[in-house]
Short mmCIF file of C-alpha atoms and ligand atoms in Angstrom, two decimals:
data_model
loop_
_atom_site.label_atom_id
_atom_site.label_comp_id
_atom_site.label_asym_id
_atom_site.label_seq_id
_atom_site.Cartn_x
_atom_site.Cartn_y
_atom_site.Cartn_z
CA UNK A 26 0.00 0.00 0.00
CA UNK A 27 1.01 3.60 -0.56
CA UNK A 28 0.31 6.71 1.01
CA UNK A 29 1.05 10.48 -0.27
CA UNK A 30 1.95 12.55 2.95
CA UNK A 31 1.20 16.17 2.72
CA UNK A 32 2.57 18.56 5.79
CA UNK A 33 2.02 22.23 6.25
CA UNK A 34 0.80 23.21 9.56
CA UNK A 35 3.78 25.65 10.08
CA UNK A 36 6.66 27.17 7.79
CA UNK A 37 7.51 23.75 5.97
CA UNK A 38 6.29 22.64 3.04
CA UNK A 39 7.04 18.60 3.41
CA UNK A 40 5.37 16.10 1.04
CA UNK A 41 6.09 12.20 0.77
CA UNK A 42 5.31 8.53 -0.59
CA UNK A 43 5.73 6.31 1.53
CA UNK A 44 4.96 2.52 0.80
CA UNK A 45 4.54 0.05 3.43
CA UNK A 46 6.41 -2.27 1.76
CA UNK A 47 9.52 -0.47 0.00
CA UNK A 48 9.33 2.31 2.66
CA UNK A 49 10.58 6.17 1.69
CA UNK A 50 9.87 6.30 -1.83
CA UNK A 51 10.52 10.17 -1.88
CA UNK A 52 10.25 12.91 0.15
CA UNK A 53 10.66 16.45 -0.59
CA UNK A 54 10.83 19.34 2.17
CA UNK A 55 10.79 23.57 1.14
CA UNK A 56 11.61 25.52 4.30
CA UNK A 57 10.18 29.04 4.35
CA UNK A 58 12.94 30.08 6.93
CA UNK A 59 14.04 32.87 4.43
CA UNK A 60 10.83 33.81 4.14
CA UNK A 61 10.10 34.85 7.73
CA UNK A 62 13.81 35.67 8.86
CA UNK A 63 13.28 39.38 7.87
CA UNK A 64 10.37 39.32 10.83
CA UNK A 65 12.10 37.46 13.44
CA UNK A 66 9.36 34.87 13.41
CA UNK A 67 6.83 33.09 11.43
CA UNK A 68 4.23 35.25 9.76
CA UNK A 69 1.09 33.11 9.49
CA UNK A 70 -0.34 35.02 6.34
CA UNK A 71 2.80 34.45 4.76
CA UNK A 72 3.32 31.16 5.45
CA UNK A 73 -0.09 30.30 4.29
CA UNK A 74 0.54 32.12 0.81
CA UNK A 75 3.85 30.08 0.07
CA UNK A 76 2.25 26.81 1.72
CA UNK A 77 -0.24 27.68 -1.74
CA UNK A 78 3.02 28.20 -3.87
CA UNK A 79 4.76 25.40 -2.88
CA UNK A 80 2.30 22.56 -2.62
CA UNK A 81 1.60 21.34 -5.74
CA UNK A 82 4.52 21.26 -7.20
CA UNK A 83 6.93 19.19 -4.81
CA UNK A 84 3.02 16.69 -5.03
CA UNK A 85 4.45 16.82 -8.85
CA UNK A 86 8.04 16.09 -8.13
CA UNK A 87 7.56 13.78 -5.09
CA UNK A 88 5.26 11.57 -7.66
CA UNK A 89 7.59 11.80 -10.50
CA UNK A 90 10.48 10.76 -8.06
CA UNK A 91 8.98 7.90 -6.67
CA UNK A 92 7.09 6.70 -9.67
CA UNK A 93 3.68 7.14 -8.87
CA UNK A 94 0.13 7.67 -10.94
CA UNK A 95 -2.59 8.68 -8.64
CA UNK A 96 -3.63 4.44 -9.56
CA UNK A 97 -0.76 3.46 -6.82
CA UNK A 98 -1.68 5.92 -4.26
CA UNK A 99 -3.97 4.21 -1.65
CA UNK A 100 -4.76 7.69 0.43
CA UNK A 101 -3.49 10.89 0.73
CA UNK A 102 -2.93 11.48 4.34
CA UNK A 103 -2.35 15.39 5.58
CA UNK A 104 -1.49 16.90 8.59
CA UNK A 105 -4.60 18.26 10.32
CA UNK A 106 -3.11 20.22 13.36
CA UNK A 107 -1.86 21.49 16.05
CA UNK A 108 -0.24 24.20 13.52
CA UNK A 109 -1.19 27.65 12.29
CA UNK A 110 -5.03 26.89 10.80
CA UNK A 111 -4.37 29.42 7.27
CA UNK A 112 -1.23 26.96 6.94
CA UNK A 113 -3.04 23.79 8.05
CA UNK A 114 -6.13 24.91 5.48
CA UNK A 115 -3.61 24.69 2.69
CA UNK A 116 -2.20 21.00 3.12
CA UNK A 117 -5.72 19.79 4.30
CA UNK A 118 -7.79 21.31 1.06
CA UNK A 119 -5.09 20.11 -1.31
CA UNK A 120 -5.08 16.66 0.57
CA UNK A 121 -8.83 16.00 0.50
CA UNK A 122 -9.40 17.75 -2.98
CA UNK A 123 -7.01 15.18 -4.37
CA UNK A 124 -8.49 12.33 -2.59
CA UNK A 125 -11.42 12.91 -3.72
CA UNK A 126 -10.36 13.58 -7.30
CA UNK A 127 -8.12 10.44 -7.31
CA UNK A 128 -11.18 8.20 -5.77
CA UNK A 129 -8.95 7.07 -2.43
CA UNK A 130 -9.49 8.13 1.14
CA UNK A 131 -8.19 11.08 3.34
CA UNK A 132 -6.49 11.15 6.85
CA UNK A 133 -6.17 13.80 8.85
CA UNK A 134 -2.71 13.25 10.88
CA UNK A 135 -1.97 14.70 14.08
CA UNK A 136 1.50 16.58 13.59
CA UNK A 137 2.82 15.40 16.86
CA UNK A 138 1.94 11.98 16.14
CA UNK A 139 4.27 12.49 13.15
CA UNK A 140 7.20 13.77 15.03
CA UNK A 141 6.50 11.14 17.47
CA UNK A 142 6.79 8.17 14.90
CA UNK A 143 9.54 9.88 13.36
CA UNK A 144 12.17 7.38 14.45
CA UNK A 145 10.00 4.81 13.14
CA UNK A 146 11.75 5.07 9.73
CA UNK A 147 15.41 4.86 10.90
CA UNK A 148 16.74 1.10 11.57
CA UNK A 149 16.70 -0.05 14.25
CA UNK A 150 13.34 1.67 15.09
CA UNK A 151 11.87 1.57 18.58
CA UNK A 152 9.45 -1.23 20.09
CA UNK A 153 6.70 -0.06 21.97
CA UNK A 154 6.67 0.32 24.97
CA UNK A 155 8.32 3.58 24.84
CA UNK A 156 9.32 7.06 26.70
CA UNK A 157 8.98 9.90 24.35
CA UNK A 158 10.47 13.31 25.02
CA UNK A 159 8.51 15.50 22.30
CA UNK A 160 10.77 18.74 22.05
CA UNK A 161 9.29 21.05 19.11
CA UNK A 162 8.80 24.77 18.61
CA UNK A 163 5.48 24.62 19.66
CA UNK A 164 5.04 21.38 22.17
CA UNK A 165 7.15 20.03 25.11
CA UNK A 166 5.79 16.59 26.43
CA UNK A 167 6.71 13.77 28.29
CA UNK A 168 4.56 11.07 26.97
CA UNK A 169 4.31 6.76 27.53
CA UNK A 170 3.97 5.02 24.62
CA UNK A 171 2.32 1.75 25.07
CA UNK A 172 1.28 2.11 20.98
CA UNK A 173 0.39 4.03 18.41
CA UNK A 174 -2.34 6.05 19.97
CA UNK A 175 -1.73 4.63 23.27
CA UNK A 176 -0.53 7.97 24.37
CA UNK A 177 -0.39 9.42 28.27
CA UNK A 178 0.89 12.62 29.03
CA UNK A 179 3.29 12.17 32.09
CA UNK A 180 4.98 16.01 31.64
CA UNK A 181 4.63 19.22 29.53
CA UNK A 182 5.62 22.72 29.71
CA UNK A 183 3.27 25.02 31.04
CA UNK A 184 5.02 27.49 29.39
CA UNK A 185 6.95 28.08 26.45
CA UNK A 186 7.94 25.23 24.53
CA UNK A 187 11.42 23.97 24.58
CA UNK A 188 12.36 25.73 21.14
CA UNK A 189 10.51 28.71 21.30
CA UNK A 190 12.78 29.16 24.38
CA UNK A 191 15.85 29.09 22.50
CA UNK A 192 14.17 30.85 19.75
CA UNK A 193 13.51 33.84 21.97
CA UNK A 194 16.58 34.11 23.71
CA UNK A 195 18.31 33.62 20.60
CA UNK A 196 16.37 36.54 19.12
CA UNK A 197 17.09 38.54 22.59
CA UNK A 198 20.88 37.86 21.58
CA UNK A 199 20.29 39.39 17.80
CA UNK A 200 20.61 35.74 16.35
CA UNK A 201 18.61 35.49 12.91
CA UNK A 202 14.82 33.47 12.94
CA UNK A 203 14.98 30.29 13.88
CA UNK A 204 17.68 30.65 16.50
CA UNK A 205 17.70 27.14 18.20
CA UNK A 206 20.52 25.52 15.62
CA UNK A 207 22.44 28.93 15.53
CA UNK A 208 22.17 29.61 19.30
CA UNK A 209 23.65 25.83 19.98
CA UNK A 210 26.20 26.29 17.14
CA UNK A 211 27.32 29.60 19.49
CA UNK A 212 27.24 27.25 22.44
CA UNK A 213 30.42 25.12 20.96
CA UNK A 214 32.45 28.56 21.83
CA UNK A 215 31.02 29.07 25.11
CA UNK A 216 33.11 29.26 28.18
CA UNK A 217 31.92 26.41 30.54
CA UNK A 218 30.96 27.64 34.03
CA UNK A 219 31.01 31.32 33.40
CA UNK A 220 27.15 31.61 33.71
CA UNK A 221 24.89 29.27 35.38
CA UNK A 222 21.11 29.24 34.42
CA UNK A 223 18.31 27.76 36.74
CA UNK A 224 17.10 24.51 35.94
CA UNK A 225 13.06 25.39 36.38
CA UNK A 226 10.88 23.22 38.07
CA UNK A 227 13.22 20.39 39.39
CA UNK A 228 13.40 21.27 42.75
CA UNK A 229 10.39 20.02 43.23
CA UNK A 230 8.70 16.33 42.53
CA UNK A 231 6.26 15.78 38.71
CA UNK A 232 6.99 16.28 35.33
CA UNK A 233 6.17 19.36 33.92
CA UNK A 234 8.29 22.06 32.73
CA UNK A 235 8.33 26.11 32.50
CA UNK A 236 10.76 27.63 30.02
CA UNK A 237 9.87 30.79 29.91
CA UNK A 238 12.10 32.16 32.84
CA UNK A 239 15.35 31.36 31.00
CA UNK A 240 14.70 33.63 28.41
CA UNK A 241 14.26 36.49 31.24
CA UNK A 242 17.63 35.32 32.99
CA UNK A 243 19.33 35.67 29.62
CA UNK A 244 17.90 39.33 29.54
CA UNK A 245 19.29 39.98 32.70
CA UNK A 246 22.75 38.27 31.84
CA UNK A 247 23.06 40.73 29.03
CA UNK A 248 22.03 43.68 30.84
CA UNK A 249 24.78 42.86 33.20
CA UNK A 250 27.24 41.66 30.81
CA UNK A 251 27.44 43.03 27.81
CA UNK A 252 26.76 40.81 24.39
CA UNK A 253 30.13 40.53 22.72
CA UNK A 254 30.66 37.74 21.01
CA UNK A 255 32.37 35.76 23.88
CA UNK A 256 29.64 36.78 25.91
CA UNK A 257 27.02 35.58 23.63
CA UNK A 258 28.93 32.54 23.68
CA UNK A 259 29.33 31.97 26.85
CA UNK A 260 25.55 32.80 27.31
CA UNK A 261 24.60 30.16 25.01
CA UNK A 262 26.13 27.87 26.46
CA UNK A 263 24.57 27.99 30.39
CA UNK A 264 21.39 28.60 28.11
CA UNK A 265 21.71 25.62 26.28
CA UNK A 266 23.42 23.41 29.45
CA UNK A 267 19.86 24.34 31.25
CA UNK A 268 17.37 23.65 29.45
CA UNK A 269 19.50 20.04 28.36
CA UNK A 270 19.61 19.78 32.13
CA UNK A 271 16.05 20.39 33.00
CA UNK A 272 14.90 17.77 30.54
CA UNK A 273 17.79 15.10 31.48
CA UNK A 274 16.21 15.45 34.92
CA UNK A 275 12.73 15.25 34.36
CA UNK A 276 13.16 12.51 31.28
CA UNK A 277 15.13 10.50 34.68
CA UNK A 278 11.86 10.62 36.58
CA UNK A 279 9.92 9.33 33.63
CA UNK A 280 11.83 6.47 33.21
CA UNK A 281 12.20 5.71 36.87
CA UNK A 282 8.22 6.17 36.78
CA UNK A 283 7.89 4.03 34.73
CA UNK A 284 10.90 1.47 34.39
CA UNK A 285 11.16 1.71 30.72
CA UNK A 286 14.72 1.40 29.05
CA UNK A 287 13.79 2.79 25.33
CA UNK A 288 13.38 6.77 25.25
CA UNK A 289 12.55 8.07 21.92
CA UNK A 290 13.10 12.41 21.46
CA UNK A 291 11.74 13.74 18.28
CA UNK A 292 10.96 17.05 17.45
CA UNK A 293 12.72 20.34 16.34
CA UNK A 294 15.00 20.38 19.38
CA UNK A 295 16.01 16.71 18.68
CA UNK A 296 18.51 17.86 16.33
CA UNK A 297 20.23 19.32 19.18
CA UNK A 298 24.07 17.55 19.49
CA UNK A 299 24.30 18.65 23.55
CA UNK A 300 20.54 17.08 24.45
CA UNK A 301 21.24 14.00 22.23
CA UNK A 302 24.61 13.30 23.63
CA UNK A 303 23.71 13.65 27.15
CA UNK A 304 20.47 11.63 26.87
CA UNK A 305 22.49 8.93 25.07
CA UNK A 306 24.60 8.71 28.30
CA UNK A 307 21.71 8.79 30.26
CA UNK A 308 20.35 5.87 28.69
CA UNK A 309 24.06 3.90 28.63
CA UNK A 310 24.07 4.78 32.23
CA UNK A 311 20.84 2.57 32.65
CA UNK A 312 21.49 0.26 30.46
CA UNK A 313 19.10 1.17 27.78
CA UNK A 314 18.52 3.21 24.40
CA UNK A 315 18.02 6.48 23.16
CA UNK A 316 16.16 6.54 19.52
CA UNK A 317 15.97 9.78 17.35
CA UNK A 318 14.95 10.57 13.89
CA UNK A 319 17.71 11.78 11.26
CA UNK A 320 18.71 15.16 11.46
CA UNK A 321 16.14 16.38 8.69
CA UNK A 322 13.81 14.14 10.31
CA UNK A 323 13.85 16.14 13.28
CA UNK A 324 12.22 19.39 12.35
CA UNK A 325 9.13 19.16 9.94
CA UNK A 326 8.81 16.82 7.02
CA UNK A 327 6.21 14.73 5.38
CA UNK A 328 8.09 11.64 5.41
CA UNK A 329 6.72 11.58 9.38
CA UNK A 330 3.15 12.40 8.28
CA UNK A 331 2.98 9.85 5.72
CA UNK A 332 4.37 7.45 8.04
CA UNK A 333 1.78 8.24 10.91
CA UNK A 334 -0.62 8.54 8.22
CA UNK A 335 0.02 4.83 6.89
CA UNK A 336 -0.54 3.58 10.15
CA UNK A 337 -3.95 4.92 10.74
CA UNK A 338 -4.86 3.85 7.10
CA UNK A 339 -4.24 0.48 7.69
CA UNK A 340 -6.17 0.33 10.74
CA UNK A 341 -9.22 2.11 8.72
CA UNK A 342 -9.08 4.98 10.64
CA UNK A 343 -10.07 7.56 7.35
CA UNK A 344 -11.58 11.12 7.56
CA UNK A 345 -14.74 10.75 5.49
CA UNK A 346 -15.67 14.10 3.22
CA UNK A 347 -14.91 16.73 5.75
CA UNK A 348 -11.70 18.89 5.89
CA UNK A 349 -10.00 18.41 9.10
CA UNK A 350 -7.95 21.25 10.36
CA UNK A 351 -7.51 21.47 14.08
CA UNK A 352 -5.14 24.26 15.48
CA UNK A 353 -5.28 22.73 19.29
CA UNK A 354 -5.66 18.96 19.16
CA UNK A 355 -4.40 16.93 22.44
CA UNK A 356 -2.03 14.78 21.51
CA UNK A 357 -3.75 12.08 23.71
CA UNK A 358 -7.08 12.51 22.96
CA UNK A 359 -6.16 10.26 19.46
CA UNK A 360 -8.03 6.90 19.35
CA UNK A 361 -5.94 3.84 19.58
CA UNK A 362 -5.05 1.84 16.73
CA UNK A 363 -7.06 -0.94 17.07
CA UNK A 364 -10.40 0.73 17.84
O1 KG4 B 661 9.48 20.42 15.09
P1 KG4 B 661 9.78 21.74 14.52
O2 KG4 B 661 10.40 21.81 13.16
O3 KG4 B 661 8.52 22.64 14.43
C1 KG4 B 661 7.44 22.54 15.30
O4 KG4 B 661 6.63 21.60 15.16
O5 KG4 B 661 7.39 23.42 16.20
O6 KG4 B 661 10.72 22.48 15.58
C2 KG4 B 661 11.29 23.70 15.34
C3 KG4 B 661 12.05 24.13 16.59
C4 KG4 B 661 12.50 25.59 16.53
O7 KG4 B 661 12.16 26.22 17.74
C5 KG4 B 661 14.01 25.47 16.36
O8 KG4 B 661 14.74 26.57 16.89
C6 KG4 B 661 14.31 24.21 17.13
O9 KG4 B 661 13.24 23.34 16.77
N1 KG4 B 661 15.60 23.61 16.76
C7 KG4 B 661 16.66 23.52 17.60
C8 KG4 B 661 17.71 22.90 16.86
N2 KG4 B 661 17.25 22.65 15.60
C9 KG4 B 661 15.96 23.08 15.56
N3 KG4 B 661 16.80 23.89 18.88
C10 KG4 B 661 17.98 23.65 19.46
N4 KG4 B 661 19.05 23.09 18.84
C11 KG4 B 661 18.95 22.70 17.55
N5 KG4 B 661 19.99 22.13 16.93
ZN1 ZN B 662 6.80 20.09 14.20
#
């Protein structure tokens, strides 16, 4: 069976086949970061006018490139939410227009799911049961796995998200939009042990998270300091050391919680070298394993979505003639697979 995988709920354009039997037949990604640099963030309008731009097309190319007529494509599958609902409207329209043109069914993925089952397409991938730590621009969660759609929400953030964390205090230290990778790359020159961040919300027992003080500390840190480049450097790096920290410790409690030695991380902030390393020894250090999708697999693709996508086709789990777009959608308010 084969699947076309359409994402846009934010400012990537990612579209894939994906074939349960030959896996990643194509996937092809267009990242509007250029677009929305100049504003220091995404612009919604704008992101839904090159989502329109851009979607077709790579549909063109990503069929050309893995051989496809609209005959071999079972479903299209789309992303439905959480994202930005002008963006979301794009992928979902073209998704269930095309369905419905090409005779198959449409499913409405849940982007987190996607990120989630990310690593599910790198060998070897993960048995369930899992820990996840979901670290995106827009989500932090701590979340057992028993299954796809066997989801239960042990942590988030009740703040910002992981990445908009580093994204803002990137953007407090004049980095470009998005700062997480350039903010970490600064890190690699930082001065170990000339600043030292808190670590929010692990003095004290649970799971959840709150980012949004870090970004204030690195305000004051400037004011106090100065932001030449060693200083930004130096910044970075108790920035980056911090929020690793905070999510080494509470990840820790998870997996105490819960006596699981497999911890998936998948999201935006996955990419991250310092919070992959460290959780690698974490896992080492208790005998276990630490899963994570390929760098470009990180951040926002449609080779997840048509992956998540397959999996709720094949358990019949189709959308019917409506367009789904959902801006908030609970990650663990998704069925299970087998109902
Ligand atoms: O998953 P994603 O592409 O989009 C959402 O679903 O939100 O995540 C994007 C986030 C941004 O905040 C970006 O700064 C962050 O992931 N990010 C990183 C790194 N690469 C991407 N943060 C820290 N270190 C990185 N290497
Ligand atoms: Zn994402």
């Amino acid at each position: 069976m084969r699947v076309l995988g359409i994402e846009t709920s934010c400012d990537e354009t990612g579209i894939a086949v994906y074939d349960d039997l030959q896996g990643l037949l194509s996937h092809q990604l267009y990242s509007q970061i250029k677009l929305h640099a100049d504003y220091g963030g995404v612009v919604p309008e704008l992101a839904s006018r090159d989502h329109i731009r851009k979607v077709i097309p790579l549909i063109q190319q990503a069929m050309a490139e893995s051989n496809s007529t609209p005959a071999d494509i079972d479903a299209v599958v789309y992303t439905a939410g959480p994202g930005l609902v002008g963006a979301l409207l794009v992928g979902a329209t073209t998704g269930r227009a095309l369905a419905m043109a090409w005779g198959k069914p449409a499913v409405a993925v849940h982007h987190m799911e996607g990120h989630l089952l990310a690593p599910m397409l790198e060998d070897p991938a993960p048995e369930f049961p899992f820990l996840a730590l979901l670290v995106s621009g827009g989500h932090t969660l701590i979340v057992r796995v028993d299954g796809i759609g066997e989801y239960q929400i042990m942590g988030e953030s009740i703040d910002d998200a992981a990445g908009e964390a580093f994204d803002k205090t990137a953007k407090l230290m004049g980095l470009d939009y998005p700062g997480g990778p350039r903010l970490s790359k600064l890190a690699t020159q930082g001065t170990p042990g000339r600043f030292t961040f808190p670590r929010p919300m692990t003095d004290r027992p649970g799971l959840d998270m709150s980012f949004s003080g870090l970004k204030t500390f690195a305000a004051n840190t400037i004011a106090d300091n100065g932001n030449d480049e060693q200083t930004q450097a130096d910044i970075a790096l108790a920035f980056e050391q911090a929020v690793v920290d905070t999510l080494i410790i509470k990840c820790r409690r998870a997996l105490d919680e819960t006596g699981f030695k497999r911890l998936v991380i998948a999201g935006g902030v996955s990419a991250n070298q310092r919070l992959r390393a460290q959780l690698g020894d974490l896992m080492h250090s208790r005998g276990g394993q630490v899963y994570y999708p390929r760098t470009e697999f990180c951040t926002d693709n449609g080779a997840m979505i048509a992956y998540a996508g397959m999996q709720r086709f094949k358990a019949g789990q189709t959308q019917g003639l409506s367009i789904g777009a959902t801006p908030r959608w609970p990650l663990d308010q998704l069925p299970p697979l087998s109902r």
